[in-house]
Amino acid sequence: MKKQEGFTGKLGYVLAAAGSAVGLGNIWRFPYLAAKYGGGIFLLTYLVLALTFGYTLLIAESCLGRMTGRGPIGAFRKLCVGRHPFLRPLRIGGYINALVPLIIVPYYCVIGGWITRYVVTMLTTDVAQFHKDNAGASAEYFTGFISSTWSPLVFFLIFVALMVAVIAFGVQKGVERFNKVLMPILLVLLVALCVYCAFQPGAGEGFSYYLKPDFSKFSYKTVIAAMGQLFFSLSIAMGIMITYGSYMRKEDDLVANVNHVEIFDTAVAFIAGLMIIPAVVAFDGRQAAENAGAGLVFITMPQVFANFPGGKWVGAAFFVFVLFAAATSALSLLETNVQTLSQELRISRAKAIALGVVEIVVIGVVTILGFGVWDHIRPLKFIGRGNDGILDSLDFVSNYVLMPVGAIFICLLVIFAVGLNRVSQEVKGDAKRPWRREYVFRFCMVVLTIPTLLAVLLMAKSVLD
Ligand code: PHE
């Protein structure tokens, strides 16, 4: 197996990994979960988890990747083969990690299609129609759109085509160049919108909902939801950071790289929440925040733009940047799938891309129909999740079931097959760089990660609505 192509330098890895991490998870998924699961208490839980588990897994995966120079399946195999028979079954972990992106990428592209649609909506329709005085118009528009058949399908295909076009440039050129320019602009735009939303009448209550933890709202569901979101947002427990770690060079500072990704990803999610939650409370009231679902960003942001001077253009710019953030993340998902498929099925990269795209289109189309003609289908009803349509079911299985399992395997691999000392050596590198949070890593790895993740998994079965 050949060594993966290397990035051009530290910034290259950070940008690529941050490009993968920052995406719809931050701007679409995080705000609606935060709104739904109690605001401040969700935020607090999320931050604590990000600094402990998130950090630990991010380090572990990047390290496994760099150590082995492989993607998930290869890394697990290399570290397990020829070892004690007790360790060999751990190899399954590689497959579980590799399976997750295959499940996520189709529905990710469906949402990417929604974003694409909203770019066009902003440009071609009158944003005044979404004005908050026109009660319910924004929500109606959104529901009407996703429940139709052709429009979501066409925009989904446009999004997929965009992604395939980018992947054709190859990892370095495609991902790095896009991210270098677009990420900072996205961040600036988010901050500007945040400031604007802060001045809406009624936003104050939204701020306190988002920033002040209400401990009476805390339950195990908060933890499960926050943890699933953490995996999703940091692109961990799905083989991606293993793959990206394999691109990192030995002389790169792994700790600094991981810190950048962790901080940047969390900051973008936090700011997106700061933008959307006060706005939804200001426009539609607190109840609307608590009832938020996957449509939140699509319903609330157009209302913001309807009020905004030149809102049409700002709205279009917003959705364009989110579109690129989504595209770079989708790209990293597809890239991982392509590697898995080409290595496991021993087919060429071109064939693997074709196969990966077919998989996205088939499952994506099924997901889209799940909002229209197939909206009565409840794939997980048999485990008591009768509210979840197709998209929510895919999201549930990947985020709350497979990712925690995948994470457990990573922990087992690190603890038993690699050993914490070897990880420490790898992380510090030949330069023996200081690693300030090493104790956090060791503590979470051994004491906290496995029992907690197991608990999450057992609880995931319970209804998370
Ligand atoms: N982390 C990305 C986001 O927040 C989504 C993603 C998940 C990308 C898994 C790659 C892998 O949108």
PDB file of N, CA and C in Angstrom, residues 306-398:
ATOM      1  N   ALA A 306     -34.483  39.001   5.695  1.00  0.00           N
ATOM      2  CA  ALA A 306     -35.622  39.809   5.263  1.00  0.00           C
ATOM      3  C   ALA A 306     -35.626  41.173   5.953  1.00  0.00           C
ATOM      4  N   ASN A 307     -35.048  41.212   7.130  1.00  0.00           N
ATOM      5  CA  ASN A 307     -34.992  42.455   7.895  1.00  0.00           C
ATOM      6  C   ASN A 307     -33.790  43.304   7.569  1.00  0.00           C
ATOM      7  N   PHE A 308     -32.847  42.689   6.912  1.00  0.00           N
ATOM      8  CA  PHE A 308     -31.511  43.249   6.758  1.00  0.00           C
ATOM      9  C   PHE A 308     -31.466  44.200   5.575  1.00  0.00           C
ATOM     10  N   PRO A 309     -30.781  45.327   5.719  1.00  0.00           N
ATOM     11  CA  PRO A 309     -30.603  46.151   4.516  1.00  0.00           C
ATOM     12  C   PRO A 309     -29.747  45.386   3.500  1.00  0.00           C
ATOM     13  N   GLY A 310     -30.222  45.285   2.286  1.00  0.00           N
ATOM     14  CA  GLY A 310     -29.489  44.498   1.282  1.00  0.00           C
ATOM     15  C   GLY A 310     -29.464  43.022   1.637  1.00  0.00           C
ATOM     16  N   GLY A 311     -30.503  42.592   2.349  1.00  0.00           N
ATOM     17  CA  GLY A 311     -30.543  41.229   2.891  1.00  0.00           C
ATOM     18  C   GLY A 311     -30.389  40.136   1.845  1.00  0.00           C
ATOM     19  N   LYS A 312     -30.866  40.431   0.662  1.00  0.00           N
ATOM     20  CA  LYS A 312     -30.784  39.452  -0.419  1.00  0.00           C
ATOM     21  C   LYS A 312     -29.328  39.039  -0.658  1.00  0.00           C
ATOM     22  N   TRP A 313     -28.476  40.045  -0.722  1.00  0.00           N
ATOM     23  CA  TRP A 313     -27.069  39.764  -1.047  1.00  0.00           C
ATOM     24  C   TRP A 313     -26.332  39.146   0.136  1.00  0.00           C
ATOM     25  N   VAL A 314     -26.655  39.680   1.306  1.00  0.00           N
ATOM     26  CA  VAL A 314     -26.016  39.112   2.492  1.00  0.00           C
ATOM     27  C   VAL A 314     -26.456  37.650   2.634  1.00  0.00           C
ATOM     28  N   GLY A 315     -27.751  37.423   2.406  1.00  0.00           N
ATOM     29  CA  GLY A 315     -28.284  36.059   2.498  1.00  0.00           C
ATOM     30  C   GLY A 315     -27.612  35.141   1.490  1.00  0.00           C
ATOM     31  N   ALA A 316     -27.485  35.634   0.268  1.00  0.00           N
ATOM     32  CA  ALA A 316     -26.858  34.808  -0.757  1.00  0.00           C
ATOM     33  C   ALA A 316     -25.412  34.508  -0.361  1.00  0.00           C
ATOM     34  N   ALA A 317     -24.705  35.535   0.133  1.00  0.00           N
ATOM     35  CA  ALA A 317     -23.312  35.330   0.531  1.00  0.00           C
ATOM     36  C   ALA A 317     -23.231  34.311   1.667  1.00  0.00           C
ATOM     37  N   PHE A 318     -24.125  34.441   2.621  1.00  0.00           N
ATOM     38  CA  PHE A 318     -24.140  33.496   3.742  1.00  0.00           C
ATOM     39  C   PHE A 318     -24.273  32.067   3.231  1.00  0.00           C
ATOM     40  N   PHE A 319     -25.278  31.834   2.412  1.00  0.00           N
ATOM     41  CA  PHE A 319     -25.490  30.457   1.959  1.00  0.00           C
ATOM     42  C   PHE A 319     -24.356  29.974   1.042  1.00  0.00           C
ATOM     43  N   VAL A 320     -23.747  30.893   0.302  1.00  0.00           N
ATOM     44  CA  VAL A 320     -22.619  30.471  -0.543  1.00  0.00           C
ATOM     45  C   VAL A 320     -21.448  29.994   0.330  1.00  0.00           C
ATOM     46  N   PHE A 321     -21.159  30.743   1.379  1.00  0.00           N
ATOM     47  CA  PHE A 321     -20.033  30.324   2.220  1.00  0.00           C
ATOM     48  C   PHE A 321     -20.343  29.029   2.951  1.00  0.00           C
ATOM     49  N   VAL A 322     -21.582  28.916   3.423  1.00  0.00           N
ATOM     50  CA  VAL A 322     -21.951  27.663   4.077  1.00  0.00           C
ATOM     51  C   VAL A 322     -21.850  26.521   3.066  1.00  0.00           C
ATOM     52  N   LEU A 323     -22.214  26.837   1.839  1.00  0.00           N
ATOM     53  CA  LEU A 323     -22.133  25.825   0.784  1.00  0.00           C
ATOM     54  C   LEU A 323     -20.702  25.328   0.607  1.00  0.00           C
ATOM     55  N   PHE A 324     -19.752  26.242   0.616  1.00  0.00           N
ATOM     56  CA  PHE A 324     -18.371  25.807   0.451  1.00  0.00           C
ATOM     57  C   PHE A 324     -17.870  25.049   1.677  1.00  0.00           C
ATOM     58  N   ALA A 325     -18.281  25.532   2.850  1.00  0.00           N
ATOM     59  CA  ALA A 325     -17.883  24.805   4.058  1.00  0.00           C
ATOM     60  C   ALA A 325     -18.447  23.385   3.996  1.00  0.00           C
ATOM     61  N   ALA A 326     -19.691  23.273   3.539  1.00  0.00           N
ATOM     62  CA  ALA A 326     -20.318  21.956   3.425  1.00  0.00           C
ATOM     63  C   ALA A 326     -19.610  21.118   2.372  1.00  0.00           C
ATOM     64  N   ALA A 327     -19.235  21.769   1.275  1.00  0.00           N
ATOM     65  CA  ALA A 327     -18.602  21.017   0.194  1.00  0.00           C
ATOM     66  C   ALA A 327     -17.251  20.448   0.634  1.00  0.00           C
ATOM     67  N   THR A 328     -16.476  21.233   1.382  1.00  0.00           N
ATOM     68  CA  THR A 328     -15.178  20.697   1.798  1.00  0.00           C
ATOM     69  C   THR A 328     -15.354  19.539   2.784  1.00  0.00           C
ATOM     70  N   SER A 329     -16.399  19.619   3.601  1.00  0.00           N
ATOM     71  CA  SER A 329     -16.634  18.501   4.519  1.00  0.00           C
ATOM     72  C   SER A 329     -17.114  17.273   3.758  1.00  0.00           C
ATOM     73  N   ALA A 330     -18.036  17.496   2.849  1.00  0.00           N
ATOM     74  CA  ALA A 330     -18.560  16.373   2.061  1.00  0.00           C
ATOM     75  C   ALA A 330     -17.427  15.721   1.281  1.00  0.00           C
ATOM     76  N   LEU A 331     -16.555  16.583   0.809  1.00  0.00           N
ATOM     77  CA  LEU A 331     -15.407  16.110   0.068  1.00  0.00           C
ATOM     78  C   LEU A 331     -14.535  15.178   0.908  1.00  0.00           C
ATOM     79  N   SER A 332     -14.347  15.552   2.162  1.00  0.00           N
ATOM     80  CA  SER A 332     -13.501  14.725   3.011  1.00  0.00           C
ATOM     81  C   SER A 332     -14.185  13.390   3.298  1.00  0.00           C
ATOM     82  N   LEU A 333     -15.503  13.423   3.356  1.00  0.00           N
ATOM     83  CA  LEU A 333     -16.229  12.174   3.543  1.00  0.00           C
ATOM     84  C   LEU A 333     -16.060  11.287   2.313  1.00  0.00           C
ATOM     85  N   LEU A 334     -16.248  11.898   1.156  1.00  0.00           N
ATOM     86  CA  LEU A 334     -16.135  11.121  -0.075  1.00  0.00           C
ATOM     87  C   LEU A 334     -14.710  10.610  -0.260  1.00  0.00           C
ATOM     88  N   GLU A 335     -13.747  11.451   0.053  1.00  0.00           N
ATOM     89  CA  GLU A 335     -12.349  11.059  -0.083  1.00  0.00           C
ATOM     90  C   GLU A 335     -12.047   9.807   0.757  1.00  0.00           C
ATOM     91  N   THR A 336     -12.560   9.818   1.974  1.00  0.00           N
ATOM     92  CA  THR A 336     -12.344   8.659   2.838  1.00  0.00           C
ATOM     93  C   THR A 336     -13.015   7.423   2.244  1.00  0.00           C
ATOM     94  N   ASN A 337     -14.231   7.604   1.753  1.00  0.00           N
ATOM     95  CA  ASN A 337     -14.917   6.472   1.144  1.00  0.00           C
ATOM     96  C   ASN A 337     -14.166   5.942  -0.068  1.00  0.00           C
ATOM     97  N   VAL A 338     -13.642   6.882  -0.844  1.00  0.00           N
ATOM     98  CA  VAL A 338     -12.935   6.473  -2.054  1.00  0.00           C
ATOM     99  C   VAL A 338     -11.717   5.626  -1.682  1.00  0.00           C
ATOM    100  N   GLN A 339     -11.010   6.066  -0.663  1.00  0.00           N
ATOM    101  CA  GLN A 339      -9.842   5.281  -0.227  1.00  0.00           C
ATOM    102  C   GLN A 339     -10.242   3.912   0.281  1.00  0.00           C
ATOM    103  N   THR A 340     -11.296   3.894   1.094  1.00  0.00           N
ATOM    104  CA  THR A 340     -11.740   2.616   1.619  1.00  0.00           C
ATOM    105  C   THR A 340     -12.132   1.680   0.483  1.00  0.00           C
ATOM    106  N   LEU A 341     -12.944   2.199  -0.427  1.00  0.00           N
ATOM    107  CA  LEU A 341     -13.432   1.345  -1.508  1.00  0.00           C
ATOM    108  C   LEU A 341     -12.285   0.876  -2.394  1.00  0.00           C
ATOM    109  N   SER A 342     -11.371   1.784  -2.725  1.00  0.00           N
ATOM    110  CA  SER A 342     -10.323   1.372  -3.655  1.00  0.00           C
ATOM    111  C   SER A 342      -9.377   0.373  -2.987  1.00  0.00           C
ATOM    112  N   GLN A 343      -9.124   0.565  -1.693  1.00  0.00           N
ATOM    113  CA  GLN A 343      -8.212  -0.374  -1.044  1.00  0.00           C
ATOM    114  C   GLN A 343      -8.875  -1.719  -0.754  1.00  0.00           C
ATOM    115  N   GLU A 344     -10.093  -1.676  -0.287  1.00  0.00           N
ATOM    116  CA  GLU A 344     -10.734  -2.924   0.107  1.00  0.00           C
ATOM    117  C   GLU A 344     -11.205  -3.740  -1.086  1.00  0.00           C
ATOM    118  N   LEU A 345     -11.712  -3.046  -2.091  1.00  0.00           N
ATOM    119  CA  LEU A 345     -12.208  -3.794  -3.257  1.00  0.00           C
ATOM    120  C   LEU A 345     -11.127  -3.927  -4.326  1.00  0.00           C
ATOM    121  N   ARG A 346      -9.961  -3.352  -4.041  1.00  0.00           N
ATOM    122  CA  ARG A 346      -8.849  -3.364  -5.000  1.00  0.00           C
ATOM    123  C   ARG A 346      -9.280  -2.882  -6.381  1.00  0.00           C
ATOM    124  N   ILE A 347      -9.873  -1.716  -6.391  1.00  0.00           N
ATOM    125  CA  ILE A 347     -10.242  -1.120  -7.665  1.00  0.00           C
ATOM    126  C   ILE A 347      -9.514   0.214  -7.804  1.00  0.00           C
ATOM    127  N   SER A 348      -9.505   0.734  -9.025  1.00  0.00           N
ATOM    128  CA  SER A 348      -8.768   1.981  -9.246  1.00  0.00           C
ATOM    129  C   SER A 348      -9.490   3.141  -8.561  1.00  0.00           C
ATOM    130  N   ARG A 349      -8.753   4.227  -8.406  1.00  0.00           N
ATOM    131  CA  ARG A 349      -9.333   5.400  -7.756  1.00  0.00           C
ATOM    132  C   ARG A 349     -10.535   5.922  -8.550  1.00  0.00           C
ATOM    133  N   ALA A 350     -10.402   5.912  -9.864  1.00  0.00           N
ATOM    134  CA  ALA A 350     -11.501   6.419 -10.686  1.00  0.00           C
ATOM    135  C   ALA A 350     -12.761   5.576 -10.474  1.00  0.00           C
ATOM    136  N   LYS A 351     -12.563   4.271 -10.433  1.00  0.00           N
ATOM    137  CA  LYS A 351     -13.733   3.397 -10.217  1.00  0.00           C
ATOM    138  C   LYS A 351     -14.309   3.619  -8.825  1.00  0.00           C
ATOM    139  N   ALA A 352     -13.419   3.819  -7.872  1.00  0.00           N
ATOM    140  CA  ALA A 352     -13.896   4.018  -6.504  1.00  0.00           C
ATOM    141  C   ALA A 352     -14.687   5.325  -6.393  1.00  0.00           C
ATOM    142  N   ILE A 353     -14.233   6.346  -7.121  1.00  0.00           N
ATOM    143  CA  ILE A 353     -14.990   7.606  -7.099  1.00  0.00           C
ATOM    144  C   ILE A 353     -16.381   7.364  -7.679  1.00  0.00           C
ATOM    145  N   ALA A 354     -16.407   6.650  -8.798  1.00  0.00           N
ATOM    146  CA  ALA A 354     -17.698   6.384  -9.437  1.00  0.00           C
ATOM    147  C   ALA A 354     -18.615   5.630  -8.488  1.00  0.00           C
ATOM    148  N   LEU A 355     -18.056   4.625  -7.845  1.00  0.00           N
ATOM    149  CA  LEU A 355     -18.865   3.815  -6.927  1.00  0.00           C
ATOM    150  C   LEU A 355     -19.358   4.663  -5.747  1.00  0.00           C
ATOM    151  N   GLY A 356     -18.452   5.493  -5.227  1.00  0.00           N
ATOM    152  CA  GLY A 356     -18.814   6.359  -4.101  1.00  0.00           C
ATOM    153  C   GLY A 356     -19.945   7.307  -4.492  1.00  0.00           C
ATOM    154  N   VAL A 357     -19.874   7.828  -5.703  1.00  0.00           N
ATOM    155  CA  VAL A 357     -20.896   8.773  -6.143  1.00  0.00           C
ATOM    156  C   VAL A 357     -22.239   8.052  -6.342  1.00  0.00           C
ATOM    157  N   VAL A 358     -22.170   6.845  -6.904  1.00  0.00           N
ATOM    158  CA  VAL A 358     -23.413   6.077  -7.086  1.00  0.00           C
ATOM    159  C   VAL A 358     -24.063   5.832  -5.726  1.00  0.00           C
ATOM    160  N   GLU A 359     -23.239   5.469  -4.760  1.00  0.00           N
ATOM    161  CA  GLU A 359     -23.780   5.207  -3.420  1.00  0.00           C
ATOM    162  C   GLU A 359     -24.474   6.459  -2.874  1.00  0.00           C
ATOM    163  N   ILE A 360     -23.811   7.607  -3.045  1.00  0.00           N
ATOM    164  CA  ILE A 360     -24.403   8.856  -2.547  1.00  0.00           C
ATOM    165  C   ILE A 360     -25.739   9.124  -3.223  1.00  0.00           C
ATOM    166  N   VAL A 361     -25.750   8.943  -4.545  1.00  0.00           N
ATOM    167  CA  VAL A 361     -26.966   9.291  -5.276  1.00  0.00           C
ATOM    168  C   VAL A 361     -28.113   8.358  -4.883  1.00  0.00           C
ATOM    169  N   VAL A 362     -27.829   7.061  -4.785  1.00  0.00           N
ATOM    170  CA  VAL A 362     -28.912   6.124  -4.478  1.00  0.00           C
ATOM    171  C   VAL A 362     -29.488   6.410  -3.087  1.00  0.00           C
ATOM    172  N   ILE A 363     -28.627   6.452  -2.098  1.00  0.00           N
ATOM    173  CA  ILE A 363     -29.154   6.658  -0.740  1.00  0.00           C
ATOM    174  C   ILE A 363     -29.698   8.079  -0.584  1.00  0.00           C
ATOM    175  N   GLY A 364     -29.050   9.031  -1.257  1.00  0.00           N
ATOM    176  CA  GLY A 364     -29.521  10.417  -1.199  1.00  0.00           C
ATOM    177  C   GLY A 364     -30.941  10.548  -1.753  1.00  0.00           C
ATOM    178  N   VAL A 365     -31.190   9.884  -2.863  1.00  0.00           N
ATOM    179  CA  VAL A 365     -32.529   9.972  -3.465  1.00  0.00           C
ATOM    180  C   VAL A 365     -33.563   9.372  -2.518  1.00  0.00           C
ATOM    181  N   VAL A 366     -33.224   8.242  -1.923  1.00  0.00           N
ATOM    182  CA  VAL A 366     -34.145   7.625  -0.964  1.00  0.00           C
ATOM    183  C   VAL A 366     -34.416   8.601   0.198  1.00  0.00           C
ATOM    184  N   THR A 367     -33.350   9.268   0.656  1.00  0.00           N
ATOM    185  CA  THR A 367     -33.494  10.220   1.762  1.00  0.00           C
ATOM    186  C   THR A 367     -34.421  11.369   1.374  1.00  0.00           C
ATOM    187  N   ILE A 368     -34.251  11.855   0.157  1.00  0.00           N
ATOM    188  CA  ILE A 368     -35.087  12.970  -0.301  1.00  0.00           C
ATOM    189  C   ILE A 368     -36.553  12.555  -0.378  1.00  0.00           C
ATOM    190  N   LEU A 369     -36.771  11.372  -0.927  1.00  0.00           N
ATOM    191  CA  LEU A 369     -38.164  10.914  -1.028  1.00  0.00           C
ATOM    192  C   LEU A 369     -38.770  10.718   0.355  1.00  0.00           C
ATOM    193  N   GLY A 370     -37.903  10.502   1.338  1.00  0.00           N
ATOM    194  CA  GLY A 370     -38.367  10.350   2.714  1.00  0.00           C
ATOM    195  C   GLY A 370     -39.044  11.593   3.275  1.00  0.00           C
ATOM    196  N   PHE A 371     -38.854  12.729   2.609  1.00  0.00           N
ATOM    197  CA  PHE A 371     -39.557  13.937   3.041  1.00  0.00           C
ATOM    198  C   PHE A 371     -40.814  14.170   2.215  1.00  0.00           C
ATOM    199  N   GLY A 372     -40.964  13.395   1.152  1.00  0.00           N
ATOM    200  CA  GLY A 372     -42.104  13.596   0.257  1.00  0.00           C
ATOM    201  C   GLY A 372     -42.958  12.343   0.230  1.00  0.00           C
ATOM    202  N   VAL A 373     -42.913  11.664  -0.900  1.00  0.00           N
ATOM    203  CA  VAL A 373     -43.823  10.515  -1.066  1.00  0.00           C
ATOM    204  C   VAL A 373     -43.595   9.412  -0.032  1.00  0.00           C
ATOM    205  N   TRP A 374     -42.417   9.326   0.513  1.00  0.00           N
ATOM    206  CA  TRP A 374     -42.156   8.257   1.494  1.00  0.00           C
ATOM    207  C   TRP A 374     -42.117   8.774   2.928  1.00  0.00           C
ATOM    208  N   ASP A 375     -42.825   9.844   3.177  1.00  0.00           N
ATOM    209  CA  ASP A 375     -42.648  10.391   4.523  1.00  0.00           C
ATOM    210  C   ASP A 375     -43.351   9.584   5.609  1.00  0.00           C
ATOM    211  N   HIS A 376     -44.040   8.534   5.206  1.00  0.00           N
ATOM    212  CA  HIS A 376     -44.647   7.655   6.225  1.00  0.00           C
ATOM    213  C   HIS A 376     -43.653   6.576   6.660  1.00  0.00           C
ATOM    214  N   ILE A 377     -42.517   6.478   5.970  1.00  0.00           N
ATOM    215  CA  ILE A 377     -41.579   5.397   6.303  1.00  0.00           C
ATOM    216  C   ILE A 377     -40.796   5.744   7.566  1.00  0.00           C
ATOM    217  N   ARG A 378     -40.808   4.827   8.500  1.00  0.00           N
ATOM    218  CA  ARG A 378     -40.112   5.018   9.776  1.00  0.00           C
ATOM    219  C   ARG A 378     -39.171   3.833   9.982  1.00  0.00           C
ATOM    220  N   PRO A 379     -37.963   3.903   9.430  1.00  0.00           N
ATOM    221  CA  PRO A 379     -37.094   2.715   9.407  1.00  0.00           C
ATOM    222  C   PRO A 379     -36.765   2.170  10.804  1.00  0.00           C
ATOM    223  N   LEU A 380     -36.753   3.019  11.815  1.00  0.00           N
ATOM    224  CA  LEU A 380     -36.306   2.535  13.129  1.00  0.00           C
ATOM    225  C   LEU A 380     -37.460   2.363  14.118  1.00  0.00           C
ATOM    226  N   LYS A 381     -38.644   2.238  13.577  1.00  0.00           N
ATOM    227  CA  LYS A 381     -39.811   2.103  14.454  1.00  0.00           C
ATOM    228  C   LYS A 381     -39.658   0.914  15.404  1.00  0.00           C
ATOM    229  N   PHE A 382     -39.018  -0.130  14.888  1.00  0.00           N
ATOM    230  CA  PHE A 382     -38.907  -1.354  15.685  1.00  0.00           C
ATOM    231  C   PHE A 382     -38.041  -1.190  16.941  1.00  0.00           C
ATOM    232  N   ILE A 383     -37.244  -0.125  16.996  1.00  0.00           N
ATOM    233  CA  ILE A 383     -36.543   0.105  18.256  1.00  0.00           C
ATOM    234  C   ILE A 383     -37.144   1.309  18.984  1.00  0.00           C
ATOM    235  N   GLY A 384     -38.367   1.605  18.648  1.00  0.00           N
ATOM    236  CA  GLY A 384     -39.078   2.650  19.384  1.00  0.00           C
ATOM    237  C   GLY A 384     -38.808   4.054  18.881  1.00  0.00           C
ATOM    238  N   ARG A 385     -38.226   4.191  17.694  1.00  0.00           N
ATOM    239  CA  ARG A 385     -37.975   5.534  17.173  1.00  0.00           C
ATOM    240  C   ARG A 385     -38.933   5.840  16.034  1.00  0.00           C
ATOM    241  N   GLY A 386     -40.189   5.866  16.411  1.00  0.00           N
ATOM    242  CA  GLY A 386     -41.244   6.032  15.415  1.00  0.00           C
ATOM    243  C   GLY A 386     -41.357   7.429  14.835  1.00  0.00           C
ATOM    244  N   ASN A 387     -40.617   8.390  15.398  1.00  0.00           N
ATOM    245  CA  ASN A 387     -40.708   9.747  14.859  1.00  0.00           C
ATOM    246  C   ASN A 387     -39.699  10.008  13.752  1.00  0.00           C
ATOM    247  N   ASP A 388     -38.702   9.157  13.674  1.00  0.00           N
ATOM    248  CA  ASP A 388     -37.613   9.444  12.736  1.00  0.00           C
ATOM    249  C   ASP A 388     -37.936   9.002  11.315  1.00  0.00           C
ATOM    250  N   GLY A 389     -37.873   9.953  10.418  1.00  0.00           N
ATOM    251  CA  GLY A 389     -37.971   9.604   9.002  1.00  0.00           C
ATOM    252  C   GLY A 389     -36.628   9.040   8.541  1.00  0.00           C
ATOM    253  N   ILE A 390     -36.429   9.015   7.227  1.00  0.00           N
ATOM    254  CA  ILE A 390     -35.217   8.371   6.715  1.00  0.00           C
ATOM    255  C   ILE A 390     -33.957   9.149   7.102  1.00  0.00           C
ATOM    256  N   LEU A 391     -33.969  10.469   6.888  1.00  0.00           N
ATOM    257  CA  LEU A 391     -32.771  11.247   7.222  1.00  0.00           C
ATOM    258  C   LEU A 391     -32.437  11.139   8.712  1.00  0.00           C
ATOM    259  N   ASP A 392     -33.445  11.321   9.538  1.00  0.00           N
ATOM    260  CA  ASP A 392     -33.177  11.248  10.978  1.00  0.00           C
ATOM    261  C   ASP A 392     -32.697   9.860  11.388  1.00  0.00           C
ATOM    262  N   SER A 393     -33.172   8.838  10.700  1.00  0.00           N
ATOM    263  CA  SER A 393     -32.736   7.483  11.046  1.00  0.00           C
ATOM    264  C   SER A 393     -31.266   7.279  10.698  1.00  0.00           C
ATOM    265  N   LEU A 394     -30.876   7.779   9.530  1.00  0.00           N
ATOM    266  CA  LEU A 394     -29.462   7.658   9.145  1.00  0.00           C
ATOM    267  C   LEU A 394     -28.592   8.428  10.132  1.00  0.00           C
ATOM    268  N   ASP A 395     -29.089   9.599  10.505  1.00  0.00           N
ATOM    269  CA  ASP A 395     -28.363  10.441  11.446  1.00  0.00           C
ATOM    270  C   ASP A 395     -28.244   9.730  12.804  1.00  0.00           C
ATOM    271  N   PHE A 396     -29.328   9.102  13.211  1.00  0.00           N
ATOM    272  CA  PHE A 396     -29.321   8.412  14.508  1.00  0.00           C
ATOM    273  C   PHE A 396     -28.341   7.242  14.504  1.00  0.00           C
ATOM    274  N   VAL A 397     -28.449   6.410  13.492  1.00  0.00           N
ATOM    275  CA  VAL A 397     -27.596   5.211  13.454  1.00  0.00           C
ATOM    276  C   VAL A 397     -26.125   5.605  13.410  1.00  0.00           C
ATOM    277  N   SER A 398     -25.802   6.632  12.627  1.00  0.00           N
ATOM    278  CA  SER A 398     -24.393   6.985  12.537  1.00  0.00           C
ATOM    279  C   SER A 398     -23.913   7.715  13.794  1.00  0.00           C
TER     280      SER A 398
END
